[in-house]
Coordinates of C-alpha atoms and ligand atoms in Angstrom, one line a residue:
M1 CA 11.1 86.0 -141.3
I2 CA 13.0 82.7 -141.5
R3 CA 9.8 80.9 -140.7
I4 CA 8.0 82.6 -143.6
R5 CA 10.8 81.7 -146.0
T6 CA 10.7 78.1 -144.9
A7 CA 7.0 78.0 -145.6
T8 CA 7.3 79.4 -149.1
T9 CA 10.3 77.2 -150.1
A10 CA 8.5 74.0 -149.0
A11 CA 7.7 71.3 -151.6
P12 CA 4.9 72.4 -154.0
R13 CA 1.5 71.8 -152.6
P14 CA -2.0 71.4 -154.2
R15 CA -3.6 74.7 -155.1
P16 CA -6.1 75.2 -152.2
L17 CA -3.4 74.8 -149.6
L18 CA -1.2 77.2 -151.4
R19 CA -4.0 79.7 -151.3
L20 CA -4.3 79.1 -147.6
R21 CA -0.6 79.7 -147.1
L22 CA -0.8 82.9 -149.0
R23 CA -3.7 84.0 -146.8
A24 CA -1.6 83.1 -143.8
L25 CA 1.3 85.1 -145.1
L26 CA -1.0 88.0 -145.6
G27 CA -2.1 87.5 -142.0
V28 CA 1.4 87.7 -140.7
L29 CA 2.0 90.8 -142.8
L30 CA -1.2 92.3 -141.5
L31 CA -0.2 91.5 -137.9
A32 CA 3.2 93.1 -138.5
T33 CA 1.5 96.2 -140.0
T34 CA -0.9 96.4 -137.1
V35 CA 1.9 96.1 -134.6
A36 CA 3.8 98.8 -136.5
A37 CA 0.7 101.0 -136.6
V38 CA 0.2 100.6 -132.9
A39 CA 3.8 101.4 -132.3
A40 CA 3.4 104.6 -134.4
C41 CA 0.2 105.6 -132.4
G42 CA 0.3 109.1 -131.3
R43 CA 2.8 110.4 -133.8
P44 CA 1.7 113.2 -136.0
G45 CA 0.0 111.8 -139.1
S46 CA -0.1 108.2 -137.7
P47 CA -3.3 106.2 -138.5
P48 CA -6.0 106.1 -135.8
V49 CA -5.5 102.7 -134.2
K50 CA -7.0 100.9 -131.2
G51 CA -4.3 101.2 -128.5
P52 CA -3.9 102.7 -125.0
Q53 CA -4.3 106.5 -125.3
S54 CA -2.2 108.3 -122.8
E55 CA -4.9 110.9 -122.1
D56 CA -7.2 108.1 -120.9
L57 CA -4.7 106.6 -118.4
P58 CA -4.6 107.5 -114.7
V59 CA -1.9 109.9 -113.5
Y60 CA 0.0 108.5 -110.6
R61 CA 1.6 110.7 -108.0
A62 CA 4.6 109.2 -106.2
A63 CA 4.0 109.1 -102.4
T64 CA 6.3 111.4 -100.5
G65 CA 8.1 110.3 -97.3
F66 CA 7.2 106.7 -97.8
E67 CA 9.5 104.3 -96.0
L68 CA 9.5 100.5 -95.9
P69 CA 11.7 99.3 -93.1
G70 CA 12.3 95.6 -93.3
S71 CA 12.1 95.3 -97.1
R72 CA 15.6 94.6 -98.5
T73 CA 14.1 94.9 -102.0
W74 CA 12.7 98.4 -101.3
E75 CA 16.0 99.5 -99.7
R76 CA 18.0 98.3 -102.7
A77 CA 15.6 100.2 -105.0
R78 CA 15.9 103.3 -102.8
K79 CA 19.7 103.2 -103.1
R80 CA 19.5 102.7 -106.8
G81 CA 16.9 105.5 -107.2
H82 CA 14.3 103.6 -109.1
L83 CA 12.5 100.2 -109.3
V84 CA 13.3 97.4 -111.7
V85 CA 10.1 95.6 -112.8
G86 CA 9.8 92.4 -114.8
V87 CA 7.1 92.3 -117.4
K88 CA 6.0 90.8 -120.8
E89 CA 6.5 92.7 -124.0
D90 CA 4.5 90.8 -126.6
Q91 CA 1.0 90.5 -125.0
P92 CA -1.3 93.1 -126.6
Y93 CA -3.2 95.3 -124.0
M94 CA -1.5 93.5 -121.1
G95 CA 2.3 94.1 -121.6
E96 CA 3.5 95.4 -124.9
K97 CA 6.7 97.1 -125.9
D98 CA 6.9 99.7 -128.7
P99 CA 10.0 98.5 -130.6
A100 CA 10.7 101.9 -132.0
R101 CA 10.4 103.9 -128.8
G102 CA 11.3 101.2 -126.3
T103 CA 8.3 102.1 -124.2
Y104 CA 5.9 99.7 -122.6
S105 CA 2.1 99.8 -122.4
G106 CA -0.8 97.6 -121.2
F107 CA -2.8 96.7 -118.1
D108 CA 0.1 94.9 -116.4
I109 CA 2.3 97.9 -117.1
E110 CA -0.2 100.3 -115.5
I111 CA -0.4 98.0 -112.4
A112 CA 3.4 98.2 -112.2
R113 CA 3.2 102.0 -112.4
M114 CA 0.5 102.6 -109.9
L115 CA 2.3 100.4 -107.4
S116 CA 5.6 102.1 -108.0
A117 CA 4.0 105.5 -107.1
S118 CA 2.5 104.1 -103.9
L119 CA 5.9 102.8 -102.9
G120 CA 7.3 106.3 -103.3
F121 CA 9.0 105.9 -106.7
D122 CA 8.1 108.1 -109.7
P123 CA 6.6 105.6 -112.2
K124 CA 8.4 107.3 -115.1
T125 CA 11.7 106.1 -113.6
I126 CA 10.8 102.4 -113.7
E127 CA 13.2 100.2 -115.5
F128 CA 11.2 97.5 -117.3
K129 CA 12.8 94.2 -118.0
T130 CA 11.2 91.6 -120.3
I131 CA 11.1 88.2 -118.6
S132 CA 9.5 85.2 -120.2
S133 CA 7.1 82.8 -118.4
A134 CA 9.8 80.2 -117.7
N135 CA 12.3 82.6 -116.2
R136 CA 10.2 84.6 -113.7
E137 CA 11.1 82.7 -110.5
T138 CA 14.8 82.8 -111.3
A139 CA 14.7 86.5 -112.0
L140 CA 13.1 87.2 -108.6
Q141 CA 15.4 84.8 -106.8
N142 CA 18.5 86.3 -108.4
G143 CA 17.5 89.9 -107.6
Q144 CA 17.4 90.8 -111.3
I145 CA 14.0 92.5 -110.7
D146 CA 12.3 94.0 -107.7
Y147 CA 8.8 92.7 -108.6
Y148 CA 7.1 91.1 -111.5
V149 CA 3.8 92.1 -113.2
G150 CA 3.1 89.9 -116.3
T151 CA 0.0 87.6 -116.4
Y152 CA 1.6 85.7 -113.5
T153 CA -0.8 83.1 -112.0
I154 CA -0.6 82.6 -108.3
N155 CA -0.4 78.9 -107.3
D156 CA 0.9 76.8 -104.4
N157 CA 3.8 75.4 -106.5
R158 CA 5.1 78.9 -107.4
K159 CA 4.5 80.1 -103.8
K160 CA 7.3 77.7 -102.7
Q161 CA 9.7 79.8 -104.8
V162 CA 8.3 83.4 -104.8
G163 CA 5.8 85.5 -102.9
F164 CA 2.7 87.0 -104.5
A165 CA 0.8 90.2 -103.8
G166 CA -2.7 90.4 -105.1
P167 CA -4.5 88.9 -107.0
Y168 CA -5.3 92.0 -109.1
F169 CA -7.1 90.2 -111.9
M170 CA -8.8 86.9 -112.6
A171 CA -8.2 85.3 -116.1
G172 CA -9.0 81.8 -117.4
Q173 CA -7.4 79.4 -119.9
S174 CA -8.9 79.5 -123.3
L175 CA -8.2 78.7 -127.0
L176 CA -7.2 80.9 -129.9
V177 CA -7.8 79.5 -133.5
R178 CA -7.8 80.7 -137.0
R179 CA -11.1 82.3 -138.0
D180 CA -11.9 79.5 -140.5
E181 CA -11.4 76.8 -137.9
K182 CA -14.5 74.7 -137.5
D183 CA -13.5 71.6 -135.5
I184 CA -12.0 73.2 -132.3
K185 CA -14.5 74.6 -129.9
G186 CA -13.1 73.6 -126.6
P187 CA -10.3 71.6 -125.0
D188 CA -12.0 68.3 -125.7
D189 CA -11.6 68.9 -129.5
L190 CA -7.8 68.9 -129.3
V191 CA -7.3 65.2 -130.0
G192 CA -4.4 64.9 -132.4
K193 CA -4.3 68.7 -132.9
K194 CA -1.2 70.8 -132.6
V195 CA -1.5 73.2 -129.7
C196 CA 1.0 75.8 -128.8
S197 CA 1.7 77.4 -125.5
A198 CA 4.6 79.0 -123.6
A199 CA 7.2 76.9 -121.8
G200 CA 6.8 77.1 -118.0
S201 CA 3.2 78.4 -118.1
T202 CA 0.3 77.0 -116.2
P203 CA -1.8 76.5 -119.5
Y204 CA 1.0 74.4 -120.9
Q205 CA 1.1 72.3 -117.7
R206 CA -2.7 71.9 -117.7
L207 CA -2.8 70.7 -121.3
Q208 CA 0.0 68.2 -120.6
K209 CA -1.8 66.8 -117.6
D210 CA -5.5 67.0 -118.6
H211 CA -5.3 66.7 -122.4
P212 CA -2.4 64.3 -123.2
E213 CA -4.1 63.5 -126.6
A214 CA -3.2 67.0 -127.9
V215 CA 0.1 67.4 -129.7
L216 CA 1.8 70.1 -127.6
V217 CA 4.3 72.6 -129.0
S218 CA 6.0 75.1 -126.8
Y219 CA 8.0 78.4 -127.3
D220 CA 9.3 81.1 -124.9
T221 CA 6.5 83.5 -125.9
Y222 CA 2.9 83.4 -127.1
S223 CA 3.6 85.8 -130.0
V224 CA 5.7 83.0 -131.6
C225 CA 2.8 80.6 -131.1
V226 CA 0.5 83.1 -132.8
D227 CA 3.0 83.4 -135.8
N228 CA 2.8 79.6 -136.0
L229 CA -1.0 79.6 -135.9
L230 CA -1.2 82.2 -138.7
T231 CA 1.2 80.2 -140.9
Y232 CA -0.7 76.9 -140.3
Q233 CA 2.0 75.2 -138.4
V234 CA -0.2 74.7 -135.3
D235 CA -4.0 74.4 -135.0
A236 CA -4.5 76.4 -131.8
V237 CA -2.8 78.6 -129.2
S238 CA -3.8 78.0 -125.6
T239 CA -3.2 80.4 -122.7
D240 CA -5.2 82.9 -120.6
D241 CA -8.3 84.6 -122.3
S242 CA -6.9 88.0 -121.3
I243 CA -3.8 87.4 -123.6
L244 CA -5.7 85.6 -126.4
L245 CA -8.4 88.3 -126.7
G246 CA -5.6 90.8 -127.3
Y247 CA -4.2 88.9 -130.2
A248 CA -7.7 88.3 -131.6
A249 CA -8.5 92.0 -131.3
K250 CA -5.4 92.9 -133.4
V251 CA -6.4 90.7 -136.3
P252 CA -10.1 89.8 -135.9
E253 CA -10.4 88.8 -139.6
E254 CA -7.8 86.1 -139.0
L255 CA -8.2 84.9 -135.4
K256 CA -10.9 84.1 -132.9
V257 CA -11.1 82.9 -129.3
V258 CA -13.4 79.9 -128.9
G259 CA -15.3 78.2 -126.1
T260 CA -15.5 79.2 -122.4
P261 CA -12.5 79.5 -120.1
F262 CA -11.6 76.2 -118.5
S263 CA -9.4 77.3 -115.5
K264 CA -9.0 80.1 -113.0
E265 CA -5.8 82.1 -113.3
P266 CA -5.5 84.7 -110.5
Y267 CA -2.8 87.2 -111.4
G268 CA -0.4 88.2 -108.7
I269 CA 2.6 90.5 -108.4
G270 CA 5.6 88.3 -108.0
V271 CA 8.1 89.4 -105.2
P272 CA 11.2 87.7 -103.7
R273 CA 9.8 85.0 -101.4
S274 CA 11.5 86.2 -98.2
D275 CA 10.3 89.8 -98.6
D276 CA 7.0 89.8 -96.8
A277 CA 7.3 93.5 -96.0
L278 CA 7.3 94.3 -99.8
R279 CA 4.5 91.8 -100.5
L280 CA 2.2 93.3 -97.9
A281 CA 3.0 96.9 -98.9
L282 CA 2.0 96.0 -102.5
D283 CA -1.2 94.5 -101.2
D284 CA -2.0 97.8 -99.4
A285 CA -1.0 99.8 -102.5
L286 CA -3.2 97.6 -104.7
A287 CA -6.2 98.1 -102.4
E288 CA -5.6 101.8 -102.4
N289 CA -5.5 102.0 -106.2
E290 CA -8.7 99.9 -106.5
K291 CA -10.5 102.2 -104.1
N292 CA -9.4 105.5 -105.7
G293 CA -10.5 104.4 -109.2
N294 CA -7.0 104.0 -110.8
W295 CA -7.4 100.3 -111.3
K296 CA -10.7 100.7 -113.3
K297 CA -9.4 103.6 -115.2
A298 CA -6.3 101.7 -116.1
Y299 CA -8.3 98.6 -117.2
D300 CA -10.7 100.6 -119.4
A301 CA -7.8 102.3 -121.2
T302 CA -5.9 99.1 -121.8
L303 CA -7.3 95.6 -121.5
G304 CA -10.8 96.9 -121.9
L305 CA -9.9 97.7 -125.5
S306 CA -9.8 94.0 -126.3
G307 CA -13.5 93.8 -125.8
Q308 CA -14.5 93.0 -122.3
S309 CA -15.8 95.6 -119.8
A310 CA -14.1 95.9 -116.4
P311 CA -15.0 93.2 -113.9
N312 CA -14.7 93.7 -110.2
P313 CA -11.2 93.1 -109.1
P314 CA -10.7 89.8 -107.1
V315 CA -10.4 89.8 -103.3
I316 CA -6.8 90.5 -102.3
D317 CA -5.2 87.6 -100.4
R318 CA -3.0 88.9 -97.6
Y319 CA -1.7 85.5 -96.7
P320 CA 0.3 85.2 -93.4
T321 CA 4.0 85.2 -93.3
D322 CA 5.7 81.9 -92.6
Ligands
LIG1 N1 -1.1 83.0 -116.3 C1 -0.4 81.9 -116.9 C2 0.9 81.6 -116.1 O1 1.3 82.4 -115.3 C3 -0.2 82.0 -118.3 C4 0.3 83.3 -118.8 C5 1.8 83.4 -118.8 O2 2.5 82.5 -119.2 O3 2.3 84.5 -118.4 O4 1.6 80.7 -116.4

Protein backbone atom coordinates (compact mmCIF):
# COMPACT_ATOMS: atom_id res chain seq x y z
CA MET A 1 0.00 0.00 0.00
CA ILE A 2 2.71 2.46 0.98
CA ARG A 3 4.59 1.59 -2.15
CA ILE A 4 1.54 2.31 -4.27
CA ARG A 5 0.96 5.67 -2.58
CA THR A 6 4.61 6.61 -3.11
CA ALA A 7 4.20 5.86 -6.78
CA THR A 8 1.09 8.00 -7.22
CA THR A 9 2.44 11.01 -5.29
CA ALA A 10 5.69 11.08 -7.28
CA ALA A 11 6.47 14.14 -9.43
CA PRO A 12 4.21 14.49 -12.51
CA ARG A 13 5.40 12.43 -15.42
CA PRO A 14 4.73 12.56 -19.14
CA ARG A 15 1.46 11.01 -20.23
CA PRO A 16 2.58 7.61 -21.59
CA LEU A 17 4.45 6.83 -18.37
CA LEU A 18 1.43 7.78 -16.30
CA ARG A 19 -0.60 5.40 -18.37
CA LEU A 20 1.92 2.66 -17.68
CA ARG A 21 1.81 3.39 -13.96
CA LEU A 22 -1.96 3.14 -13.98
CA ARG A 23 -1.69 -0.17 -15.77
CA ALA A 24 0.79 -1.29 -13.14
CA LEU A 25 -1.54 -0.24 -10.35
CA LEU A 26 -4.28 -2.14 -12.07
CA GLY A 27 -1.94 -5.10 -12.15
CA VAL A 28 -1.34 -4.91 -8.41
CA LEU A 29 -5.07 -4.65 -7.79
CA LEU A 30 -5.63 -7.60 -10.09
CA LEU A 31 -2.97 -9.59 -8.24
CA ALA A 32 -4.58 -8.72 -4.92
CA THR A 33 -7.98 -9.72 -6.26
CA THR A 34 -6.61 -12.98 -7.62
CA VAL A 35 -4.92 -13.78 -4.32
CA ALA A 36 -8.15 -12.97 -2.46
CA ALA A 37 -10.12 -15.08 -4.91
CA VAL A 38 -7.77 -18.02 -4.41
CA ALA A 39 -8.05 -17.51 -0.67
CA ALA A 40 -11.83 -17.71 -1.00
CA CYS A 41 -11.62 -20.85 -3.11
CA GLY A 42 -13.95 -23.58 -1.95
CA ARG A 43 -16.35 -21.34 -0.03
CA PRO A 44 -19.96 -21.39 -1.12
CA GLY A 45 -20.49 -18.87 -3.91
CA SER A 46 -16.77 -18.25 -4.44
CA PRO A 47 -15.61 -17.82 -8.05
CA PRO A 48 -14.05 -20.83 -9.77
CA VAL A 49 -10.31 -20.16 -9.58
CA LYS A 50 -7.22 -22.13 -10.48
CA GLY A 51 -5.89 -23.39 -7.15
CA PRO A 52 -5.25 -26.69 -5.42
CA GLN A 53 -8.57 -28.52 -5.03
CA SER A 54 -8.68 -30.68 -1.92
CA GLU A 55 -10.45 -33.55 -3.69
CA ASP A 56 -7.49 -33.88 -6.09
CA LEU A 57 -4.89 -34.11 -3.32
CA PRO A 58 -3.61 -37.43 -1.96
CA VAL A 59 -4.85 -38.59 1.43
CA TYR A 60 -1.97 -39.43 3.74
CA ARG A 61 -2.38 -41.96 6.52
CA ALA A 62 -0.07 -41.56 9.52
CA ALA A 63 2.14 -44.64 9.99
CA THR A 64 1.34 -46.49 13.22
CA GLY A 65 4.01 -47.76 15.58
CA PHE A 66 6.74 -45.80 13.82
CA GLU A 67 9.83 -45.21 15.98
CA LEU A 68 13.02 -43.36 15.14
CA PRO A 69 15.63 -44.11 17.77
CA GLY A 70 18.63 -41.88 17.41
CA SER A 71 16.77 -38.82 16.11
CA ARG A 72 16.64 -36.05 18.69
CA THR A 73 14.40 -34.03 16.40
CA TRP A 74 11.86 -36.85 16.05
CA GLU A 75 11.89 -37.53 19.83
CA ARG A 76 11.30 -33.84 20.52
CA ALA A 77 8.35 -33.84 18.11
CA ARG A 78 6.95 -37.01 19.69
CA LYS A 79 6.98 -35.36 23.13
CA ARG A 80 5.36 -32.27 21.67
CA GLY A 81 2.79 -34.39 19.82
CA HIS A 82 3.26 -32.87 16.36
CA LEU A 83 5.86 -31.66 13.88
CA VAL A 84 6.89 -28.04 13.34
CA VAL A 85 7.77 -27.50 9.67
CA GLY A 86 9.35 -24.42 8.08
CA VAL A 87 7.87 -23.32 4.75
CA LYS A 88 7.26 -20.33 2.45
CA GLU A 89 3.90 -18.56 2.37
CA ASP A 90 3.96 -16.37 -0.73
CA GLN A 91 4.99 -18.73 -3.53
CA PRO A 92 1.93 -19.73 -5.60
CA TYR A 93 1.47 -23.49 -6.13
CA MET A 94 4.60 -24.19 -4.02
CA GLY A 95 3.97 -22.76 -0.54
CA GLU A 96 1.08 -20.36 -0.11
CA LYS A 97 -0.80 -19.21 2.96
CA ASP A 98 -4.47 -18.34 2.86
CA PRO A 99 -4.46 -15.14 4.93
CA ALA A 100 -8.13 -15.49 5.90
CA ARG A 101 -8.03 -19.10 7.07
CA GLY A 102 -4.34 -19.35 8.00
CA THR A 103 -4.03 -22.59 6.00
CA TYR A 104 -1.14 -23.49 3.72
CA SER A 105 -1.20 -25.12 0.27
CA GLY A 106 1.17 -26.02 -2.55
CA PHE A 107 3.60 -28.70 -3.66
CA ASP A 108 6.11 -28.05 -0.85
CA ILE A 109 3.29 -28.20 1.67
CA GLU A 110 2.15 -31.56 0.28
CA ILE A 111 5.73 -32.88 0.50
CA ALA A 112 5.81 -31.75 4.14
CA ARG A 113 2.49 -33.53 4.79
CA MET A 114 3.34 -36.85 3.12
CA LEU A 115 6.63 -37.01 5.03
CA SER A 116 4.89 -36.20 8.31
CA ALA A 117 2.52 -39.16 7.78
CA SER A 118 5.43 -41.50 7.04
CA LEU A 119 7.11 -40.39 10.28
CA GLY A 120 3.98 -41.33 12.23
CA PHE A 121 2.49 -37.85 12.71
CA ASP A 122 -0.97 -36.94 11.45
CA PRO A 123 -0.31 -34.29 8.76
CA LYS A 124 -3.32 -32.31 9.98
CA THR A 125 -1.41 -31.56 13.18
CA ILE A 126 1.64 -29.99 11.49
CA GLU A 127 2.45 -26.53 12.77
CA PHE A 128 3.70 -24.60 9.73
CA LYS A 129 6.09 -21.71 10.28
CA THR A 130 6.94 -19.23 7.54
CA ILE A 131 10.71 -18.83 7.27
CA SER A 132 12.37 -16.66 4.60
CA SER A 133 15.27 -17.76 2.38
CA ALA A 134 17.87 -15.95 4.48
CA ASN A 135 16.73 -17.46 7.81
CA ARG A 136 16.47 -21.18 6.99
CA GLU A 137 19.83 -22.35 8.34
CA THR A 138 19.41 -20.42 11.60
CA ALA A 139 15.87 -21.78 12.11
CA LEU A 140 17.15 -25.36 11.75
CA GLN A 141 20.19 -24.74 13.93
CA ASN A 142 18.13 -23.08 16.70
CA GLY A 143 15.56 -25.87 16.80
CA GLN A 144 12.73 -23.49 15.76
CA ILE A 145 11.59 -26.09 13.22
CA ASP A 146 11.97 -29.88 12.82
CA TYR A 147 12.44 -29.79 9.05
CA TYR A 148 12.09 -27.31 6.21
CA VAL A 149 10.32 -27.69 2.86
CA GLY A 150 10.43 -24.48 0.81
CA THR A 151 12.18 -24.35 -2.58
CA TYR A 152 15.42 -25.01 -0.71
CA THR A 153 18.36 -25.75 -3.02
CA ILE A 154 20.85 -28.38 -1.86
CA ASN A 155 24.43 -27.18 -2.20
CA ASP A 156 27.81 -27.85 -0.58
CA ASN A 157 27.93 -24.51 1.15
CA ARG A 158 24.58 -25.05 2.88
CA LYS A 159 25.52 -28.67 3.67
CA LYS A 160 28.16 -27.29 6.03
CA GLN A 161 25.33 -25.86 8.14
CA VAL A 162 22.33 -28.18 7.65
CA GLY A 163 21.49 -31.64 6.34
CA PHE A 164 19.33 -32.34 3.26
CA ALA A 165 17.02 -35.22 2.47
CA GLY A 166 16.06 -35.56 -1.19
CA PRO A 167 16.21 -34.03 -3.69
CA TYR A 168 12.46 -34.20 -4.35
CA PHE A 169 12.33 -31.76 -7.31
CA MET A 170 14.67 -30.13 -9.83
CA ALA A 171 14.14 -26.44 -10.62
CA GLY A 172 16.30 -23.94 -12.54
CA GLN A 173 16.93 -20.20 -12.29
CA SER A 174 14.90 -18.10 -14.68
CA LEU A 175 13.58 -14.58 -15.28
CA LEU A 176 10.15 -13.02 -14.78
CA VAL A 177 9.36 -9.78 -16.64
CA ARG A 178 6.33 -7.66 -17.48
CA ARG A 179 4.40 -8.91 -20.48
CA ASP A 180 5.30 -5.80 -22.53
CA GLU A 181 9.05 -6.26 -21.91
CA LYS A 182 10.95 -6.64 -25.19
CA ASP A 183 14.64 -6.34 -24.27
CA ILE A 184 15.10 -9.03 -21.63
CA LYS A 185 15.17 -12.56 -22.96
CA GLY A 186 17.92 -14.11 -20.87
CA PRO A 187 20.55 -13.32 -18.22
CA ASP A 188 22.89 -11.70 -20.78
CA ASP A 189 20.31 -8.95 -21.40
CA LEU A 190 20.48 -7.69 -17.81
CA VAL A 191 23.23 -5.07 -18.32
CA GLY A 192 22.12 -1.94 -16.45
CA LYS A 193 18.70 -3.50 -15.67
CA LYS A 194 17.22 -3.58 -12.18
CA VAL A 195 16.81 -7.18 -11.12
CA CYS A 196 15.13 -8.28 -7.90
CA SER A 197 15.70 -11.49 -5.93
CA ALA A 198 15.48 -12.71 -2.34
CA ALA A 199 18.30 -12.11 0.12
CA GLY A 200 20.20 -15.29 0.98
CA SER A 201 19.00 -17.16 -2.11
CA THR A 202 21.15 -19.00 -4.65
CA PRO A 203 19.69 -16.99 -7.59
CA TYR A 204 20.75 -13.76 -5.88
CA GLN A 205 24.26 -15.12 -5.32
CA ARG A 206 24.52 -16.34 -8.92
CA LEU A 207 23.50 -12.95 -10.37
CA GLN A 208 26.01 -11.22 -8.11
CA LYS A 209 28.81 -13.52 -9.26
CA ASP A 210 28.00 -14.19 -12.94
CA HIS A 211 26.15 -11.00 -13.92
CA PRO A 212 27.75 -8.10 -12.01
CA GLU A 213 26.56 -5.72 -14.74
CA ALA A 214 22.96 -6.12 -13.54
CA VAL A 215 21.68 -3.71 -10.87
CA LEU A 216 20.68 -6.06 -8.05
CA VAL A 217 17.87 -5.32 -5.62
CA SER A 218 16.98 -7.70 -2.78
CA TYR A 219 14.04 -8.20 -0.41
CA ASP A 220 13.14 -10.93 2.08
CA THR A 221 10.53 -12.43 -0.23
CA TYR A 222 9.84 -12.84 -3.93
CA SER A 223 6.30 -11.49 -3.66
CA VAL A 224 7.74 -8.05 -2.75
CA CYS A 225 9.97 -8.34 -5.84
CA VAL A 226 6.87 -9.08 -7.95
CA ASP A 227 5.08 -6.01 -6.50
CA ASN A 228 8.13 -3.98 -7.53
CA LEU A 229 8.02 -5.45 -11.01
CA LEU A 230 4.33 -4.66 -11.45
CA THR A 231 4.89 -1.06 -10.30
CA TYR A 232 7.83 -0.54 -12.69
CA GLN A 233 10.38 -0.20 -9.92
CA VAL A 234 12.46 -3.12 -11.19
CA ASP A 235 12.81 -4.63 -14.67
CA ALA A 236 12.94 -8.31 -13.79
CA VAL A 237 12.60 -10.81 -10.95
CA SER A 238 14.99 -13.73 -10.91
CA THR A 239 14.65 -17.00 -9.04
CA ASP A 240 13.63 -20.60 -9.73
CA ASP A 241 11.30 -21.26 -12.66
CA SER A 242 8.98 -23.23 -10.35
CA ILE A 243 8.33 -20.05 -8.32
CA LEU A 244 8.19 -17.61 -11.25
CA LEU A 245 5.75 -19.75 -13.26
CA GLY A 246 3.37 -19.57 -10.31
CA TYR A 247 3.39 -15.76 -10.24
CA ALA A 248 3.00 -15.63 -14.04
CA ALA A 249 0.10 -18.09 -13.91
CA LYS A 250 -1.73 -15.80 -11.47
CA VAL A 251 -1.58 -12.74 -13.75
CA PRO A 252 -0.67 -13.97 -17.25
CA GLU A 253 -1.88 -10.72 -18.82
CA GLU A 254 0.75 -8.81 -16.81
CA LEU A 255 3.72 -11.15 -16.40
CA LYS A 256 5.73 -13.73 -18.35
CA VAL A 257 8.70 -16.04 -17.74
CA VAL A 258 11.38 -15.65 -20.43
CA GLY A 259 14.30 -17.69 -21.74
CA THR A 260 15.50 -21.08 -20.60
CA PRO A 261 16.58 -21.94 -17.04
CA PHE A 262 20.27 -21.17 -16.47
CA SER A 263 21.04 -23.25 -13.36
CA LYS A 264 20.14 -26.48 -11.62
CA GLU A 265 18.34 -26.11 -8.28
CA PRO A 266 17.76 -29.50 -6.64
CA TYR A 267 15.22 -29.04 -3.85
CA GLY A 268 15.96 -30.73 -0.55
CA ILE A 269 14.26 -31.10 2.81
CA GLY A 270 16.39 -29.21 5.30
CA VAL A 271 17.10 -30.94 8.64
CA PRO A 272 19.40 -30.17 11.58
CA ARG A 273 22.90 -31.10 10.40
CA SER A 274 23.68 -33.60 13.13
CA ASP A 275 20.41 -35.53 12.73
CA ASP A 276 21.35 -38.18 10.17
CA ALA A 277 18.66 -40.54 11.49
CA LEU A 278 15.97 -38.03 10.55
CA ARG A 279 17.58 -37.23 7.19
CA LEU A 280 17.74 -40.89 6.16
CA ALA A 281 14.21 -41.58 7.43
CA LEU A 282 12.98 -38.68 5.28
CA ASP A 283 14.85 -40.13 2.28
CA ASP A 284 13.04 -43.45 2.86
CA ALA A 285 9.71 -41.66 3.29
CA LEU A 286 10.22 -39.69 0.08
CA ALA A 287 11.11 -42.85 -1.88
CA GLU A 288 7.96 -44.56 -0.52
CA ASN A 289 5.74 -41.61 -1.54
CA GLU A 290 7.27 -41.46 -5.01
CA LYS A 291 6.58 -45.17 -5.44
CA ASN A 292 3.00 -45.19 -4.16
CA GLY A 293 1.94 -42.34 -6.46
CA ASN A 294 1.48 -39.64 -3.80
CA TRP A 295 4.32 -37.50 -5.18
CA LYS A 296 2.81 -37.33 -8.69
CA LYS A 297 -0.74 -36.84 -7.42
CA ALA A 298 0.44 -33.99 -5.20
CA TYR A 299 2.39 -32.40 -8.06
CA ASP A 300 -0.55 -32.57 -10.48
CA ALA A 301 -2.89 -30.92 -7.95
CA THR A 302 -0.48 -28.09 -7.08
CA LEU A 303 2.58 -27.07 -9.10
CA GLY A 304 1.15 -28.78 -12.18
CA LEU A 305 -1.49 -26.01 -12.23
CA SER A 306 1.17 -23.44 -13.18
CA GLY A 307 1.46 -25.11 -16.55
CA GLN A 308 4.12 -27.85 -16.58
CA SER A 309 3.30 -31.55 -16.52
CA ALA A 310 4.91 -33.76 -13.88
CA PRO A 311 8.55 -34.62 -14.52
CA ASN A 312 10.19 -37.71 -13.07
CA PRO A 313 11.42 -36.95 -9.56
CA PRO A 314 15.23 -36.67 -9.34
CA VAL A 315 17.33 -39.49 -7.87
CA ILE A 316 17.45 -39.32 -4.06
CA ASP A 317 20.95 -38.72 -2.74
CA ARG A 318 21.41 -40.74 0.47
CA TYR A 319 24.80 -39.26 1.17
CA PRO A 320 26.89 -40.91 3.90
CA THR A 321 27.05 -39.61 7.44
CA ASP A 322 30.25 -37.85 8.48
N1 LIG B 1 16.07 -22.44 -4.63
C1 LIG B 1 16.72 -21.21 -4.38
C2 LIG B 1 17.34 -21.16 -3.00
O1 LIG B 1 17.20 -22.09 -2.25
C3 LIG B 1 15.80 -20.04 -4.59
C4 LIG B 1 14.45 -20.14 -3.95
C5 LIG B 1 14.41 -19.67 -2.53
O2 LIG B 1 14.99 -18.62 -2.21
O3 LIG B 1 13.76 -20.34 -1.73
O4 LIG B 1 18.01 -20.21 -2.65
